[in-house]
CSV table of C-alpha atoms in Angstrom, one decimal:
chain,number,residue,atom,x,y,z
A,22,MET,CA,-1.4,-40.3,13.6
A,23,ASP,CA,2.1,-40.6,12.1
A,24,THR,CA,3.0,-43.9,10.6
A,25,TYR,CA,6.2,-45.2,12.1
A,26,VAL,CA,8.2,-48.1,10.6
A,27,LEU,CA,10.6,-49.8,13.2
A,28,ILE,CA,13.3,-51.9,11.7
A,29,VAL,CA,14.9,-54.3,13.9
A,30,GLY,CA,18.3,-56.0,13.1
A,31,THR,CA,22.0,-55.5,12.5
A,32,VAL,CA,23.3,-52.3,11.5
A,33,GLU,CA,23.9,-53.6,7.9
A,34,PHE,CA,20.2,-55.0,7.7
A,35,VAL,CA,18.8,-51.7,8.8
A,36,SER,CA,20.9,-49.7,6.3
A,37,LYS,CA,19.6,-52.0,3.5
A,38,LEU,CA,16.1,-51.9,4.5
A,39,SER,CA,16.0,-48.0,5.1
A,40,ALA,CA,17.6,-47.4,1.6
A,41,ARG,CA,14.5,-49.4,0.2
A,42,VAL,CA,11.7,-47.7,2.1
A,43,PHE,CA,13.2,-44.2,2.6
A,44,ASP,CA,11.9,-42.3,-0.2
A,45,ARG,CA,8.2,-43.5,0.9
A,46,PHE,CA,8.7,-42.9,4.7
A,47,ASN,CA,11.4,-40.4,5.1
A,48,ASP,CA,11.7,-39.4,8.8
A,49,ASN,CA,9.3,-42.0,9.8
A,50,ILE,CA,11.6,-44.8,9.9
A,51,ASN,CA,13.3,-45.8,13.2
A,52,ALA,CA,15.9,-48.6,14.1
A,53,CYS,CA,16.4,-50.9,17.0
A,54,TYR,CA,19.6,-52.8,17.1
A,55,ASP,CA,19.5,-54.2,20.6
A,56,TRP,CA,16.8,-57.0,20.6
A,57,ASP,CA,16.3,-56.4,24.5
A,58,GLU,CA,15.2,-52.9,23.7
A,59,VAL,CA,12.8,-53.7,21.1
A,60,LEU,CA,9.6,-54.0,23.4
A,61,PRO,CA,10.4,-50.8,25.2
A,62,GLU,CA,10.9,-49.1,21.8
A,63,ILE,CA,7.6,-50.2,20.6
A,64,GLN,CA,5.9,-48.9,23.7
A,65,LYS,CA,7.6,-45.5,23.4
A,66,GLN,CA,7.2,-45.2,19.7
A,67,GLN,CA,3.9,-46.9,18.8
A,68,PRO,CA,5.0,-48.0,15.4
A,69,SER,CA,2.5,-49.3,12.7
A,70,ILE,CA,5.0,-51.7,11.0
A,71,LEU,CA,7.6,-53.8,12.5
A,72,ILE,CA,10.2,-55.1,10.2
A,73,ILE,CA,12.4,-57.9,11.7
A,74,GLN,CA,15.6,-59.6,10.4
A,75,ALA,CA,14.6,-63.1,9.7
A,76,ASN,CA,17.8,-64.9,10.0
A,77,HIS,CA,18.4,-63.6,13.6
A,78,LYS,CA,18.1,-66.2,16.3
A,79,ASN,CA,15.7,-64.1,18.4
A,80,ASN,CA,13.4,-63.3,15.8
A,81,PHE,CA,10.5,-65.8,16.6
A,82,ASN,CA,10.8,-65.4,20.4
A,83,LEU,CA,10.4,-61.7,19.7
A,84,CYS,CA,7.3,-61.9,17.5
A,85,ARG,CA,5.6,-64.4,19.9
A,86,LYS,CA,6.2,-61.9,22.8
A,87,ILE,CA,4.7,-59.1,20.8
A,88,LYS,CA,1.5,-61.1,19.6
A,89,GLU,CA,0.9,-62.4,23.1
A,90,GLN,CA,0.5,-58.9,24.6
A,91,SER,CA,-3.2,-57.8,23.9
A,92,GLN,CA,-2.0,-54.1,23.7
A,93,LYS,CA,0.6,-54.8,20.9
A,94,ASN,CA,-0.6,-57.9,19.2
A,95,TRP,CA,-2.2,-55.6,16.2
A,96,LEU,CA,1.4,-54.5,15.1
A,97,TYR,CA,2.0,-55.7,11.7
A,98,CYS,CA,5.1,-57.7,11.8
A,99,ILE,CA,7.0,-58.6,8.5
A,100,PHE,CA,10.1,-60.9,8.6
A,101,VAL,CA,12.6,-60.1,5.8
A,102,GLU,CA,15.4,-62.7,4.8
A,103,ASP,CA,18.3,-60.6,3.6
A,104,GLN,CA,20.5,-63.4,2.9
A,105,PHE,CA,18.5,-65.1,0.1
A,106,GLU,CA,20.6,-66.5,-2.7
A,107,GLY,CA,17.8,-66.5,-5.2
A,108,ASN,CA,18.4,-68.7,-8.0
A,109,ASP,CA,14.9,-68.5,-9.3
A,110,GLN,CA,13.7,-70.4,-6.1
A,111,CYS,CA,11.0,-69.3,-3.7
A,112,LEU,CA,11.4,-69.3,-0.1
A,113,PRO,CA,11.1,-72.7,1.5
A,114,LEU,CA,7.4,-73.4,2.4
A,115,ASP,CA,8.6,-74.8,5.7
A,116,ILE,CA,10.5,-71.6,6.8
A,117,THR,CA,7.4,-69.5,5.7
A,118,ALA,CA,5.1,-71.6,7.6
A,119,GLU,CA,7.1,-71.4,10.7
A,120,ALA,CA,7.4,-67.6,10.6
A,121,LEU,CA,3.7,-67.4,10.0
A,122,GLY,CA,2.9,-69.9,12.9
A,123,ASN,CA,5.1,-67.8,15.2
A,124,GLY,CA,3.0,-64.6,14.5
A,125,ALA,CA,4.6,-63.0,11.5
A,126,ASP,CA,2.2,-61.3,9.5
A,127,ALA,CA,4.3,-61.6,6.3
A,128,TYR,CA,7.6,-63.1,5.1
A,129,MET,CA,9.7,-62.1,2.1
A,130,ALA,CA,13.4,-62.2,1.1
A,131,MET,CA,15.7,-59.8,-0.5
A,132,THR,CA,18.2,-61.6,-2.8
A,133,SER,CA,21.8,-61.2,-2.1
A,134,GLY,CA,23.4,-58.6,-4.5
A,135,ALA,CA,20.1,-58.2,-6.3
A,136,SER,CA,20.0,-55.4,-9.0
A,137,GLY,CA,18.0,-54.2,-11.8
A,138,SER,CA,14.5,-55.8,-12.3
A,139,THR,CA,15.0,-58.0,-9.3
A,140,TYR,CA,15.9,-55.3,-7.1
A,141,GLU,CA,12.8,-53.2,-8.1
A,142,ALA,CA,10.6,-56.1,-7.9
A,143,GLU,CA,11.6,-56.9,-4.3
A,144,ASN,CA,11.2,-53.1,-3.3
A,145,ARG,CA,7.7,-53.1,-4.8
A,146,LEU,CA,6.7,-56.2,-2.8
A,147,LEU,CA,8.4,-54.9,0.5
A,148,LEU,CA,6.2,-51.5,-0.2
A,149,ALA,CA,3.2,-53.7,-0.8
A,150,GLN,CA,3.5,-55.5,2.2
A,151,ILE,CA,4.0,-52.3,4.2
A,152,GLN,CA,0.8,-50.8,2.6
A,153,VAL,CA,-1.1,-53.9,3.6
A,154,GLY,CA,0.0,-53.6,7.1
A,155,LEU,CA,-0.9,-49.9,7.2
A,156,ARG,CA,-4.3,-50.7,6.2
A,157,GLN,CA,-4.8,-53.2,8.8
A,158,THR,CA,-3.5,-51.1,11.6
A,159,ARG,CA,-5.4,-48.0,10.5
A,160,GLN,CA,-8.6,-50.2,10.6
A,161,PHE,CA,-7.7,-51.7,13.9
A,162,ARG,CA,-7.0,-48.0,15.6
A,163,ASP,CA,-10.3,-46.7,13.9
A,164,LEU,CA,-12.1,-49.7,15.5
A,165,ILE,CA,-10.5,-49.0,18.8
A,166,GLN,CA,-11.8,-45.3,18.7
A,167,SER,CA,-15.2,-46.5,17.9
A,168,ASN,CA,-15.2,-48.9,20.7
A,169,ILE,CA,-14.0,-46.2,23.0
A,170,VAL,CA,-16.9,-43.9,21.8
A,171,LEU,CA,-19.5,-46.6,22.0
A,172,SER,CA,-18.3,-47.6,25.5
A,173,THR,CA,-18.3,-43.9,26.6
A,174,ILE,CA,-21.8,-43.7,25.4
A,175,ALA,CA,-23.0,-47.0,27.1
A,176,VAL,CA,-21.8,-45.6,30.6
A,177,THR,CA,-23.0,-42.1,30.2
A,178,ASP,CA,-26.4,-40.5,31.0
A,179,SER,CA,-27.6,-38.8,27.8
A,180,LEU,CA,-29.5,-36.0,29.6
A,181,THR,CA,-26.9,-34.8,32.3
A,182,GLN,CA,-23.6,-36.2,30.7
A,183,ILE,CA,-22.7,-37.8,33.9
A,184,LYS,CA,-22.0,-41.6,34.4
A,185,ASN,CA,-25.0,-43.8,34.7
A,186,ARG,CA,-26.0,-46.6,37.0
A,187,CYS,CA,-24.3,-49.2,34.8
A,188,ALA,CA,-20.9,-47.2,35.2
A,189,LEU,CA,-21.6,-47.2,39.1
A,190,LYS,CA,-21.9,-51.0,39.1
A,191,SER,CA,-18.5,-51.2,37.4
A,192,GLU,CA,-16.5,-48.5,39.2
A,193,LEU,CA,-17.6,-48.9,42.8
A,194,PRO,CA,-16.2,-52.4,43.3
A,195,GLU,CA,-13.0,-51.1,41.8
A,196,GLN,CA,-13.2,-48.1,44.4
A,197,ILE,CA,-13.8,-50.6,47.3
A,198,ILE,CA,-10.9,-52.9,46.4
A,199,ASN,CA,-8.5,-49.8,46.2
A,200,ALA,CA,-9.7,-48.3,49.5
A,201,ARG,CA,-9.3,-51.9,51.3
A,202,LEU,CA,-5.9,-52.2,49.7
A,203,CYS,CA,-4.6,-48.7,50.7
A,204,ASP,CA,-6.4,-48.8,53.9
A,205,GLN,CA,-8.3,-45.6,53.0
A,206,PRO,CA,-12.1,-44.6,54.0
A,207,LEU,CA,-14.8,-44.6,51.3
A,208,SER,CA,-18.2,-43.0,51.4
A,209,VAL,CA,-21.2,-42.9,49.3
A,210,ILE,CA,-23.8,-40.2,49.0
A,211,MET,CA,-27.2,-40.9,47.6
A,212,LEU,CA,-29.4,-37.8,47.0
A,213,ASP,CA,-32.9,-37.2,45.6
A,214,VAL,CA,-34.7,-34.3,44.3
A,215,ASP,CA,-37.7,-33.6,46.6
A,216,HIS,CA,-41.2,-33.4,45.2
A,217,PHE,CA,-39.8,-33.7,41.6
A,218,LYS,CA,-43.0,-35.3,40.2
A,219,SER,CA,-44.7,-32.0,41.1
A,220,VAL,CA,-42.2,-30.2,38.8
A,221,ASN,CA,-42.9,-32.5,35.9
A,222,ASP,CA,-46.7,-32.2,36.5
A,223,ASN,CA,-46.8,-28.4,36.8
A,224,HIS,CA,-44.1,-27.4,34.5
A,225,GLY,CA,-43.7,-30.0,32.1
A,226,HIS,CA,-41.0,-32.8,31.4
A,227,LEU,CA,-38.8,-30.3,29.5
A,228,VAL,CA,-38.7,-28.1,32.6
A,229,GLY,CA,-37.9,-31.3,34.6
A,230,ASP,CA,-35.1,-32.2,32.5
A,231,ARG,CA,-33.5,-28.8,32.6
A,232,THR,CA,-33.9,-28.7,36.2
A,233,LEU,CA,-31.7,-32.0,36.5
A,234,GLN,CA,-29.2,-30.5,34.2
A,235,ILE,CA,-28.8,-27.4,36.3
A,236,LEU,CA,-28.7,-29.6,39.5
A,237,VAL,CA,-26.0,-31.7,38.0
A,238,ALA,CA,-23.8,-28.7,36.8
A,239,ARG,CA,-24.1,-27.0,40.3
A,240,LEU,CA,-23.3,-30.0,42.2
A,241,ARG,CA,-20.5,-31.2,39.9
A,242,ASN,CA,-18.6,-27.9,40.4
A,243,GLN,CA,-18.6,-28.8,44.3
A,244,LEU,CA,-16.8,-32.3,43.8
A,245,ARG,CA,-13.3,-33.2,43.4
A,246,VAL,CA,-11.6,-34.7,40.4
A,247,GLN,CA,-11.5,-38.0,42.0
A,248,ASP,CA,-15.1,-38.0,43.1
A,249,GLY,CA,-17.7,-40.2,41.2
A,250,PHE,CA,-20.9,-38.7,40.2
A,251,PHE,CA,-23.7,-40.9,38.7
A,252,ARG,CA,-27.4,-40.7,37.8
A,253,TYR,CA,-28.7,-43.7,39.6
A,254,GLY,CA,-32.2,-43.3,38.2
A,255,GLY,CA,-34.7,-40.7,37.6
A,256,GLU,CA,-34.1,-38.0,39.9
A,257,GLU,CA,-31.8,-40.1,42.1
A,258,PHE,CA,-28.1,-39.7,42.0
A,259,VAL,CA,-25.0,-41.2,43.8
A,260,ILE,CA,-21.7,-39.7,44.5
A,261,ILE,CA,-18.6,-41.8,45.4
A,262,LEU,CA,-16.1,-40.0,47.7
A,263,PRO,CA,-12.8,-41.8,47.9
A,264,ASN,CA,-10.5,-41.4,50.9
A,265,THR,CA,-13.4,-39.7,52.9
A,266,GLU,CA,-14.4,-40.7,56.3
A,267,ALA,CA,-18.0,-40.4,57.7
A,268,ALA,CA,-17.7,-37.0,59.2
A,269,SER,CA,-16.3,-35.5,56.2
A,270,ALA,CA,-18.7,-37.1,54.0
A,271,ARG,CA,-21.6,-35.7,56.1
A,272,ASP,CA,-20.2,-32.2,55.9
A,273,ILE,CA,-19.8,-32.5,52.0
A,274,ALA,CA,-23.5,-33.7,51.9
A,275,GLU,CA,-24.7,-30.8,54.0
A,276,ARG,CA,-22.8,-28.3,51.9
A,277,LEU,CA,-24.4,-29.9,48.8
A,278,ARG,CA,-27.8,-29.6,50.4
A,279,ARG,CA,-27.4,-25.8,51.4
A,280,LEU,CA,-26.0,-25.0,47.9
A,281,VAL,CA,-29.3,-26.4,46.3
A,282,ASP,CA,-31.6,-24.8,48.9
A,283,LYS,CA,-30.4,-21.3,48.8
A,284,GLN,CA,-30.1,-20.8,45.0
A,285,SER,CA,-33.3,-20.7,42.8
A,286,PHE,CA,-33.2,-22.7,39.5
A,287,ILE,CA,-33.6,-20.4,36.5
A,288,VAL,CA,-35.1,-22.9,34.1
A,289,GLN,CA,-36.6,-20.4,31.6
A,290,PRO,CA,-36.0,-16.6,31.3
A,291,LYS,CA,-38.9,-15.6,33.5
A,292,GLU,CA,-39.4,-18.8,35.5
A,293,ARG,CA,-37.5,-19.7,38.8
A,294,LEU,CA,-38.0,-22.9,40.8
A,295,HIS,CA,-37.0,-23.5,44.4
A,296,ILE,CA,-35.5,-27.0,44.6
A,297,THR,CA,-34.5,-29.1,47.8
A,298,ILE,CA,-32.7,-32.5,47.9
A,299,SER,CA,-32.6,-35.2,50.5
A,300,ILE,CA,-29.5,-36.9,51.1
A,301,GLY,CA,-28.3,-40.2,52.6
A,302,VAL,CA,-24.7,-41.1,53.5
A,303,SER,CA,-22.9,-44.3,54.2
A,304,THR,CA,-19.2,-45.3,54.7
A,305,LEU,CA,-17.5,-48.5,53.9
A,306,ASP,CA,-17.1,-50.9,56.8
A,307,LEU,CA,-15.6,-54.5,57.1
A,308,THR,CA,-18.9,-56.1,56.6
A,309,ASP,CA,-19.6,-54.5,53.2
A,310,ASP,CA,-19.7,-56.8,50.2
A,311,GLU,CA,-17.1,-56.1,47.4
A,312,GLN,CA,-19.7,-55.0,44.9
A,313,GLY,CA,-20.9,-52.3,47.3
A,314,THR,CA,-24.4,-53.5,47.3
A,315,SER,CA,-24.7,-53.3,51.0
A,316,LEU,CA,-23.0,-49.8,51.1
A,317,VAL,CA,-25.4,-48.2,48.5
A,318,LYS,CA,-28.2,-49.8,50.4
A,319,ARG,CA,-27.3,-48.1,53.6
A,320,ALA,CA,-27.2,-44.8,51.7
A,321,ASP,CA,-30.5,-45.5,50.2
A,322,GLN,CA,-32.1,-46.4,53.5
A,323,ASN,CA,-30.6,-43.1,55.1
A,324,LEU,CA,-32.1,-41.1,52.1
A,325,LEU,CA,-35.6,-42.6,52.7
A,326,LYS,CA,-35.2,-41.6,56.4
A,327,ALA,CA,-34.3,-38.0,55.4
A,328,LYS,CA,-37.4,-38.0,53.3
A,329,ALA,CA,-39.6,-39.4,56.1
A,330,ALA,CA,-38.1,-36.8,58.4
A,331,GLY,CA,-39.5,-34.0,56.3
A,332,ARG,CA,-37.0,-33.8,53.4
A,333,ASN,CA,-34.4,-31.2,52.6
A,334,GLN,CA,-32.0,-32.7,55.1
A,335,VAL,CA,-29.0,-35.1,55.5
A,336,ILE,CA,-28.9,-38.2,57.4
A,337,PRO,CA,-25.5,-39.5,57.8
A,338,GLU,CA,-24.2,-42.9,58.7
A,339,SER,CA,-23.9,-42.2,62.5
A,340,GLN,CA,-27.9,-41.6,62.3
A,341,SER,CA,-28.7,-45.0,60.5
């Protein structure tokens, strides 16, 4: 990821700062002169470092706004005082404390009219502060990426690579809320592989695992992008069908059942299995709870009825 330094201040301030860091960052320096446009610029450019003109009246307010936003509070903010008179005096402690208290990560000064060793020392300090900021933002982004990977692992079934039951518990309530807000139907399919225990008993668990992988791949190709596909446990699966009323959900379930029934499962070069599935369907109604517990329960009850009726069939909501 490119490293961007965004400098916020007057034209003169931006010119001074750019001259000091240009050799190191070259084209990765961006400027913003309009304080009202800083937050949109940050959103668009995603800089790693933000250098703010310390003596501007909006400096503290801007920094607070940035740090209050969780998506941006990792941004490393350096306040730079560009009108410091020097005279071998350090920045007043109260000013430094106020800046840090308002969210600044660093506060430093550029001596007015500095030259020679003073100018070089200030440049080294500025670059050092930027390097500190880059290390911190890099660590933050690495951590975020790691968290994304871990989160994905936590909600993904390791065998079939579709979402797991934990993901269903999280996503179904969101789908229910969205369906009710948009006044759209929502249906759920619960399916189970018939006599799956005999597959494991007669052919071994490796064949059983391969059978589930083939089943998932075959069914997933029949679903829409917006449909949710989850391994509920063992050989049971749940499919969420957004914006799908009961009749359409029944037709989808029947299509999936026929697809599995008519095509053999080639689990090994010379071994074919005939697999069937039983399916229960339910559709969201006004009495269903927001977590989707009753909605899934009805689909499960219909699935049990499909098995009791001889398996390899669909029991839709209308027959529950």
